[in-house]
mmCIF file of C-alpha atoms and ligand atoms in Angstrom:
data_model
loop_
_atom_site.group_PDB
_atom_site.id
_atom_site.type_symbol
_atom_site.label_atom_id
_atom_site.label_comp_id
_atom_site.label_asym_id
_atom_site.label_seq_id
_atom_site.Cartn_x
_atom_site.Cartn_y
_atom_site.Cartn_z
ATOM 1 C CA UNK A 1 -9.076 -28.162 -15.901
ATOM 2 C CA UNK A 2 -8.951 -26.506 -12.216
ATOM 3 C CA UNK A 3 -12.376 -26.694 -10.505
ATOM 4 C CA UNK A 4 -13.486 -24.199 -8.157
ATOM 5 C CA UNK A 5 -12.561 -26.540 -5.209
ATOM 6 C CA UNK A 6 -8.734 -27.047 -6.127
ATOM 7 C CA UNK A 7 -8.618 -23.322 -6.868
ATOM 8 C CA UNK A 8 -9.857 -22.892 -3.469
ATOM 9 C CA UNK A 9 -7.275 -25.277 -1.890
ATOM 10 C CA UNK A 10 -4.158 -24.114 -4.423
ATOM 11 C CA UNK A 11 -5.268 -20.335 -2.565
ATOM 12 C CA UNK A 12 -4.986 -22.274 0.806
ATOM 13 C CA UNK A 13 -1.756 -23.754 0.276
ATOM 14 C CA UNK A 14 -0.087 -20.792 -1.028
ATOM 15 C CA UNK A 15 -1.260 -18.818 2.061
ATOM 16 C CA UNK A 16 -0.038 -22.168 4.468
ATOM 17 C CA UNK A 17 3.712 -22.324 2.667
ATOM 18 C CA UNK A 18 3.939 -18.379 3.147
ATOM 19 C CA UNK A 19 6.364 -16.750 5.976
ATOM 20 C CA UNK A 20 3.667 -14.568 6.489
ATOM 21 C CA UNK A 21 2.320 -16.093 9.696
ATOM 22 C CA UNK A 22 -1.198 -14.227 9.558
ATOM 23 C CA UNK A 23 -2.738 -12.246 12.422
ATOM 24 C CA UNK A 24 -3.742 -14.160 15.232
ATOM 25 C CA UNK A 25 0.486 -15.665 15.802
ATOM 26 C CA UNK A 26 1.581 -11.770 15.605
ATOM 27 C CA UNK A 27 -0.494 -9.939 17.937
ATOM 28 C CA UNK A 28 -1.206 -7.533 15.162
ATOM 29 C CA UNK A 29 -5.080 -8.389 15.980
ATOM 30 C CA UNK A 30 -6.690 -5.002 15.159
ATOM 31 C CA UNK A 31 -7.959 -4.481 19.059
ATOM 32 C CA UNK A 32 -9.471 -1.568 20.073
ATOM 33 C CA UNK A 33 -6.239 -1.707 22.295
ATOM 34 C CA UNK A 34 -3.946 -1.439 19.154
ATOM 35 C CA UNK A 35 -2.889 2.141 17.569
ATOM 36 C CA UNK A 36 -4.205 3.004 14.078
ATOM 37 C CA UNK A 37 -2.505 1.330 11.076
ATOM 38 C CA UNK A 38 -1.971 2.279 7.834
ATOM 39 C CA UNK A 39 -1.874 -0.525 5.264
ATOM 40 C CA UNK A 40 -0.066 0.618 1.879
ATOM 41 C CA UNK A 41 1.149 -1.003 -1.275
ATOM 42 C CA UNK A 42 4.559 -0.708 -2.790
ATOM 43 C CA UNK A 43 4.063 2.359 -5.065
ATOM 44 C CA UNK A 44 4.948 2.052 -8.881
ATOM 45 C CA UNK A 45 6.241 -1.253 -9.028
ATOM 46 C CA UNK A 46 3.638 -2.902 -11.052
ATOM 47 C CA UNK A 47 2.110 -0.895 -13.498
ATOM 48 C CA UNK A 48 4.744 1.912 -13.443
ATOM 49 C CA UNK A 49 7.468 -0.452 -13.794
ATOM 50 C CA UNK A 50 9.940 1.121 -10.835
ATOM 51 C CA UNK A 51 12.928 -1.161 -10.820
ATOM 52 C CA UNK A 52 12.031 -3.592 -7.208
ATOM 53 C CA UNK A 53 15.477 -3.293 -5.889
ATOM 54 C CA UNK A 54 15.596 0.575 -5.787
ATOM 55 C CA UNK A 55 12.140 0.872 -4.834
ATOM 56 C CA UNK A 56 12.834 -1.556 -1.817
ATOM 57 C CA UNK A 57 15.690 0.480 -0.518
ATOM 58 C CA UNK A 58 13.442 3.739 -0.399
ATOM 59 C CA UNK A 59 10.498 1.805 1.672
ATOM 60 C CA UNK A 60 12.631 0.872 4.096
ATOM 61 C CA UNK A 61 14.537 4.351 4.423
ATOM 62 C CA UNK A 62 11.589 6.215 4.619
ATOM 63 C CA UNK A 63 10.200 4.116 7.157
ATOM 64 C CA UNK A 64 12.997 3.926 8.730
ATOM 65 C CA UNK A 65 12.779 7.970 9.279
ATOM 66 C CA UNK A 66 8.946 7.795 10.534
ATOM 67 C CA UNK A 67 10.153 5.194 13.299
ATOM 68 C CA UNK A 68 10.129 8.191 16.323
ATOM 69 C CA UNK A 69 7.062 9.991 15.145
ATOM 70 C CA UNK A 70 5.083 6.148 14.821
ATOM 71 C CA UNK A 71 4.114 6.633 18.937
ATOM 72 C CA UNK A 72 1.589 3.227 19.208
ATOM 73 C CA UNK A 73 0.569 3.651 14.976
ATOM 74 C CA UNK A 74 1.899 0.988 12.860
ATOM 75 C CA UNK A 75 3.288 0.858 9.158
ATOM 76 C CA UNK A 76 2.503 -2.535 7.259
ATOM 77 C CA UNK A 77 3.548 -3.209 3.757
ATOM 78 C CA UNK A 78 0.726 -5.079 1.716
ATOM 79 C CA UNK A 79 0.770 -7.499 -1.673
ATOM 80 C CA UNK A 80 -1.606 -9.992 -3.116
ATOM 81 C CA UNK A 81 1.028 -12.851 -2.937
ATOM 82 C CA UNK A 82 3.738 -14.369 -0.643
ATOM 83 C CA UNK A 83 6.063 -14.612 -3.787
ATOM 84 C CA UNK A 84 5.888 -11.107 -3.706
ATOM 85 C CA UNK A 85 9.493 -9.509 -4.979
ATOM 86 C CA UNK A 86 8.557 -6.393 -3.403
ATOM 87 C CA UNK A 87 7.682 -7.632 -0.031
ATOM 88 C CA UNK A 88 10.381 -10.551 0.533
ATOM 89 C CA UNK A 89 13.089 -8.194 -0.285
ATOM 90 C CA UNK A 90 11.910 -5.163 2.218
ATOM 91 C CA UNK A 91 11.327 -7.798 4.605
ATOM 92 C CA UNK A 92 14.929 -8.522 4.393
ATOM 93 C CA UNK A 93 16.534 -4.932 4.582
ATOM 94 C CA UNK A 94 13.998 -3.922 7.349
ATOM 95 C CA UNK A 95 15.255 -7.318 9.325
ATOM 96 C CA UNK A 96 19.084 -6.248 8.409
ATOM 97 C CA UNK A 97 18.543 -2.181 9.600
ATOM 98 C CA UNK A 98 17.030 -3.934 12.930
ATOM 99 C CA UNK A 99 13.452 -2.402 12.552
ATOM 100 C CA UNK A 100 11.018 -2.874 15.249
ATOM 101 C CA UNK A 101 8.913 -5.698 13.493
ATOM 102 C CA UNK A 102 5.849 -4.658 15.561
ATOM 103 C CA UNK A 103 5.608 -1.131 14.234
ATOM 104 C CA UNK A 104 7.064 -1.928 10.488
ATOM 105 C CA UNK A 105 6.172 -5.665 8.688
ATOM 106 C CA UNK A 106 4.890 -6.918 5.681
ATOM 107 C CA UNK A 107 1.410 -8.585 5.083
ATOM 108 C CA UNK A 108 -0.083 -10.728 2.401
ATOM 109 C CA UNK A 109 -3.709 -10.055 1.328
ATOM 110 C CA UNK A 110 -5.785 -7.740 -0.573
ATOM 111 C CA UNK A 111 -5.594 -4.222 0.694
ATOM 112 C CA UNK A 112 -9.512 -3.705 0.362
ATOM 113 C CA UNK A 113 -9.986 -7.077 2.310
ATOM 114 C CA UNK A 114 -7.712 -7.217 5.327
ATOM 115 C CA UNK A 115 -10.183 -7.117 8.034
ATOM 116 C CA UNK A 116 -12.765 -9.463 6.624
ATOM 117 C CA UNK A 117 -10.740 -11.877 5.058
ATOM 118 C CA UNK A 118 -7.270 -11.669 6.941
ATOM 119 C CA UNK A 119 -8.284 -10.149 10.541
ATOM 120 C CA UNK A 120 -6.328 -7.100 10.085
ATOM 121 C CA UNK A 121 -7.899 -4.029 11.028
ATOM 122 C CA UNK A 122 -6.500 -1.043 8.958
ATOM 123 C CA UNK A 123 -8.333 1.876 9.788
ATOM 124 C CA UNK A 124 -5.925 3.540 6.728
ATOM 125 C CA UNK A 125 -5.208 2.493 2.910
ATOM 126 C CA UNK A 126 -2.972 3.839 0.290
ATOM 127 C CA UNK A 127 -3.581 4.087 -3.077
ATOM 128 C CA UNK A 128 -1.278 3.319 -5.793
ATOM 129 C CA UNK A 129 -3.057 6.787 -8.149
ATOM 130 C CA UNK A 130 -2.977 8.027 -11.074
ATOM 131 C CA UNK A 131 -2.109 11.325 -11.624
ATOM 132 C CA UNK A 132 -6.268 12.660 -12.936
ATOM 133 C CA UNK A 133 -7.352 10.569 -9.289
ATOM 134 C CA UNK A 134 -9.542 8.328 -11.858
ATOM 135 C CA UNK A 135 -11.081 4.948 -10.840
ATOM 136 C CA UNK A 136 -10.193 1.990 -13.022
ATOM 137 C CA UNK A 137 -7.043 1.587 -14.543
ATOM 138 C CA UNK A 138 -6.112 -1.710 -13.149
ATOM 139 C CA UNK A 139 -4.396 -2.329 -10.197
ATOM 140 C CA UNK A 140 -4.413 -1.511 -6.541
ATOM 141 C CA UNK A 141 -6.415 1.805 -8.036
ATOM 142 C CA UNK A 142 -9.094 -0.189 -9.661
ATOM 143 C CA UNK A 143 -9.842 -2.514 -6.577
ATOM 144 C CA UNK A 144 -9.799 0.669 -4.290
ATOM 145 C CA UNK A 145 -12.223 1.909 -5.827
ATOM 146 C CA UNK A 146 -14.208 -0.588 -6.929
ATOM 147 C CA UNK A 147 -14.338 -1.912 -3.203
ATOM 148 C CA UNK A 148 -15.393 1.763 -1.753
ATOM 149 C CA UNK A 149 -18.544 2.142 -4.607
ATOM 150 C CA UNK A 150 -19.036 5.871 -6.177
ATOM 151 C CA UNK A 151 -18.303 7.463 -2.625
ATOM 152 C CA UNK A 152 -14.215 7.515 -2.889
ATOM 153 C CA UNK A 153 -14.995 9.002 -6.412
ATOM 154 C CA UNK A 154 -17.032 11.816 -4.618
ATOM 155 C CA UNK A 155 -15.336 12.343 -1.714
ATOM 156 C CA UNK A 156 -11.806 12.323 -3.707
ATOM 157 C CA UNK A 157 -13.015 15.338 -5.756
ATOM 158 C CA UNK A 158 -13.572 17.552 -2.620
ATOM 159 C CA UNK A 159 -10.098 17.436 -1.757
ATOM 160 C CA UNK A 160 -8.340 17.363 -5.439
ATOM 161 C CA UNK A 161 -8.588 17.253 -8.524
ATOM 162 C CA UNK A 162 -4.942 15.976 -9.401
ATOM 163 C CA UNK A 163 -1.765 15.423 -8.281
ATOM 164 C CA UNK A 164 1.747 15.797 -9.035
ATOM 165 C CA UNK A 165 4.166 12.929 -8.924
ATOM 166 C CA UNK A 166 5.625 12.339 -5.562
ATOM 167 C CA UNK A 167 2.693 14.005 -3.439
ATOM 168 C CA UNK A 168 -0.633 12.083 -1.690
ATOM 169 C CA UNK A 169 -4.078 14.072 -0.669
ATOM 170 C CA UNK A 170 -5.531 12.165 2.501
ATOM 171 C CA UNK A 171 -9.599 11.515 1.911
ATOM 172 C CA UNK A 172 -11.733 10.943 4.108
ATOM 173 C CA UNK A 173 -13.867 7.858 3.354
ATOM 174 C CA UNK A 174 -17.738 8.593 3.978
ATOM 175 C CA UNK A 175 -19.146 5.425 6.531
ATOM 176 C CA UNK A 176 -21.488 4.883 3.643
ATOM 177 C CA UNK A 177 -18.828 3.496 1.807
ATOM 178 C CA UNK A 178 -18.652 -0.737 2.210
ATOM 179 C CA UNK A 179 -14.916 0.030 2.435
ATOM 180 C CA UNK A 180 -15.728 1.816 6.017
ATOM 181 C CA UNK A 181 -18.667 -0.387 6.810
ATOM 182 C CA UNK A 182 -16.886 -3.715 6.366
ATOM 183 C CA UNK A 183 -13.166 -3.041 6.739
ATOM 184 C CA UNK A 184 -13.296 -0.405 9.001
ATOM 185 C CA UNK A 185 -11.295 1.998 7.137
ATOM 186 C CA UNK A 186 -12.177 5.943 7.664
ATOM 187 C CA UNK A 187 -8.948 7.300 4.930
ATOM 188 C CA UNK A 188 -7.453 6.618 1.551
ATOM 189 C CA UNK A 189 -4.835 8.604 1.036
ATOM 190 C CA UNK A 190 -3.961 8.185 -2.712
ATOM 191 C CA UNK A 191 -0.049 8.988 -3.812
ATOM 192 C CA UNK A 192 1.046 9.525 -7.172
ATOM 193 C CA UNK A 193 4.445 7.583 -7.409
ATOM 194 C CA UNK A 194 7.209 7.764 -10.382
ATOM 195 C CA UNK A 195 6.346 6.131 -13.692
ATOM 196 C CA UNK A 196 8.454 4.512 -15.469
ATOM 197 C CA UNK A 197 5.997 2.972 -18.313
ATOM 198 C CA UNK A 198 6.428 4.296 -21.754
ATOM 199 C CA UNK A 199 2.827 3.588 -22.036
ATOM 200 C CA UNK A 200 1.805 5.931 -19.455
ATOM 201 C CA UNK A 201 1.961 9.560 -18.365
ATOM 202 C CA UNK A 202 4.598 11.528 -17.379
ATOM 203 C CA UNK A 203 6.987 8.734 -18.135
ATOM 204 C CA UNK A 204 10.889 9.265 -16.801
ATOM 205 C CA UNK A 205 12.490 7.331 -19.686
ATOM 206 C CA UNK A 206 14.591 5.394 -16.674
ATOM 207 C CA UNK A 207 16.241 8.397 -15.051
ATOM 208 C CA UNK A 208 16.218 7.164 -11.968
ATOM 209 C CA UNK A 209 18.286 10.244 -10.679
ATOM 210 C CA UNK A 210 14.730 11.872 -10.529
ATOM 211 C CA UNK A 211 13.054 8.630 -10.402
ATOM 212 C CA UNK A 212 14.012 8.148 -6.552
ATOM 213 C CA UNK A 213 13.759 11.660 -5.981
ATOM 214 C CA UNK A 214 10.169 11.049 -6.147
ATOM 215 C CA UNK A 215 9.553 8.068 -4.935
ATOM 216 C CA UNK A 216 11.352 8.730 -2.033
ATOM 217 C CA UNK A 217 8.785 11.930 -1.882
ATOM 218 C CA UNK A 218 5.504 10.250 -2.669
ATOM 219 C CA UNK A 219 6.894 7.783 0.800
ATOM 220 C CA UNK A 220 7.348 11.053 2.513
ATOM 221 C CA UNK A 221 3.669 12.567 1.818
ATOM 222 C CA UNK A 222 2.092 9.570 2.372
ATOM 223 C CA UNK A 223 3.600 9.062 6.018
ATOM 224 C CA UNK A 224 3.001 12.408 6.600
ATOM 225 C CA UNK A 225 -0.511 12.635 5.882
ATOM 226 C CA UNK A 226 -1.074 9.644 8.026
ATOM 227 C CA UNK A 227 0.596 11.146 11.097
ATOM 228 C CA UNK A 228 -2.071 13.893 9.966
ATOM 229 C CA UNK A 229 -4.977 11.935 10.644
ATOM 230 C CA UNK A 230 -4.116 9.930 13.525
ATOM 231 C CA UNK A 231 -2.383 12.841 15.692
HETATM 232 N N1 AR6 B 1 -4.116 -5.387 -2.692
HETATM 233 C C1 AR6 B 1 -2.806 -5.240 -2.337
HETATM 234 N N2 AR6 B 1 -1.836 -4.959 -3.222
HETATM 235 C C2 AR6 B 1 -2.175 -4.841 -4.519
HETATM 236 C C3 AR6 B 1 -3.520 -4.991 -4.973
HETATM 237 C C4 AR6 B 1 -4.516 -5.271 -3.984
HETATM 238 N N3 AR6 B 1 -5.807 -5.416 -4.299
HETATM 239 N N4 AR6 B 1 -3.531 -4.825 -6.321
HETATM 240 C C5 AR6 B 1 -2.260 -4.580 -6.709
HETATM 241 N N5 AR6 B 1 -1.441 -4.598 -5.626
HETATM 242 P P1 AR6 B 1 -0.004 -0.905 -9.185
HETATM 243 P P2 AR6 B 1 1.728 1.417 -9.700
HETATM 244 C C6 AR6 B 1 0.008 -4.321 -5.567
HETATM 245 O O1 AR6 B 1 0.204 -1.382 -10.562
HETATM 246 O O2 AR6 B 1 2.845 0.569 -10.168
HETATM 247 C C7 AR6 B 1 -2.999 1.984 -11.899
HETATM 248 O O3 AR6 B 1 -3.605 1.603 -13.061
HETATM 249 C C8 AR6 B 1 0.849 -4.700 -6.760
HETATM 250 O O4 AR6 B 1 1.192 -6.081 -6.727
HETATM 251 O O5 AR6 B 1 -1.402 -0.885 -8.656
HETATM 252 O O6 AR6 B 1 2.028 2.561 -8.767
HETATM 253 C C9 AR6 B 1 -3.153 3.469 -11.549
HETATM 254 O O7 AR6 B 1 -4.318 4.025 -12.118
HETATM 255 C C10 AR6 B 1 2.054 -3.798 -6.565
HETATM 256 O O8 AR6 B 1 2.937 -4.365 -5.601
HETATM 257 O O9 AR6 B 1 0.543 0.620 -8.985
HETATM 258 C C11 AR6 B 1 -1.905 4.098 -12.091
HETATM 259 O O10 AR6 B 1 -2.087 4.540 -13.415
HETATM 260 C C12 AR6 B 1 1.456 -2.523 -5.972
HETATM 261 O O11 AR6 B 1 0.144 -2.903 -5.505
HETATM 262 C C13 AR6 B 1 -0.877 2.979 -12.077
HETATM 263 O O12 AR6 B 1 -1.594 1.755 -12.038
HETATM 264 C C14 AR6 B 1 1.319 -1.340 -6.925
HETATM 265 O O13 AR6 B 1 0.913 -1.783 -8.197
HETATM 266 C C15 AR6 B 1 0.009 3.011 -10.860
HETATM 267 O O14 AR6 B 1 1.007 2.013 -10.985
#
């Protein structure tokens, strides 16, 4: 049986044997001389089962197109492990396309914990929605939420009440919330991506013809409603 101690050091070793080489070695410090950043998860690929492959190819194309309208912002891609599919295979495409590494990279942590427990200061988050803007549900939705307390939940109704797959509504996070107290973050901007689950709504029964159509979309919104907020 694992004690609480070895769990602890397991944690430590996984984050030790990761490529990700953390904050203070990559000058991605959060300074107040540093642009904004939005930190965002790799839509539908858990819950909404969006083949990894694919999905990689449209992150780094769609990032790839926000490169000249970045000015001193940054774009980091965020899991909660270093074996991470999603990340280790954008990592390599963005490497092969010759990305600028200090305005697009990868980062391992959770996404409602990056400045308090990984020194990353991301003043915005994505969401990984569903399509009613619900808390719960499990995932990156659930610990959004549950991180910001009931003010997401209020502040999320003022600006929508749905959304369509492949579109994002940018929210303004109240400084009540201990998502902007402790992490710093003032936005969520929640995007609905493709599903692919039978068990869930709106599923595309794998026509992933209008599968990428939207993801590609929901990447599209999302950048663009950050370049909202920060220009
Ligand atoms: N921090 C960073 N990344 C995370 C975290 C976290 N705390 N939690 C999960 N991820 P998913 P989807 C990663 O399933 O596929 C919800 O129930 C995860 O490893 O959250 O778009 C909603 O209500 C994966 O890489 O989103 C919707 O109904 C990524 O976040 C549905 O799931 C997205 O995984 C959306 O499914």
């Amino acid at each position: 049986k694992e004690t609480a101690s070895s769990l602890t050091r397991t944690a430590r070793e996984e984050v030790k044997s990761c490529q990700d080489p953390g904050v203070s070695s990559i000058s991605h410090n959060g300074s107040s001389s540093d642009g904004p950043i939005l930190a965002f998860p790799s839509i539908s690929t858990a819950d909404f089962q969006f083949d990894h492959d694919k999905a990689s190819d449209i992150i780094v194309e769609k990032v790839e197109e926000s490169m000249d309208k970045l000015g001193n912002t940054k774009l980091v891609l965020v899991d909660l492990t270093c074996r991470s599919k999603i990340l280790s295979l954008v990592r390599a495409k963005a490497a092969q396309k010759n990305i600028n590494p200090k305005k697009f990279f990868t980062f391992v942590g959770d996404i409602t914990k990056l400045y308090s427990e990984r020194g990353l200061r991301c003043t915005v988050i994505a969401n990984a929605a569903n399509w009613r803007l619900k808390p719960g549900g499990g995932g990156v939705n659930a610990a959004i939420f549950n991180a910001s307390g009931p003010d997401l939940e209020v502040a999320t109704k003022e600006q929508a009440k749905s959304l369509v797959p492949g579109s994002a509504v940018v929210v303004p996070l109240p400084s009540t919330s201990p998502l902007s107290s402790k992490e710093g973050v003032t936005h969520v901007i929640h995007v609905l991506g493709p599903n692919m689950n039978p068990q869930r709504p709106n599923c595309l029964d794998g026509d992933y013809v209008k599968g990428r159509q939207i993801l590609q979309k929901a990447y599209t919104s999302l950048f663009e409603g950050f370049l909202s907020i920060v220009s």
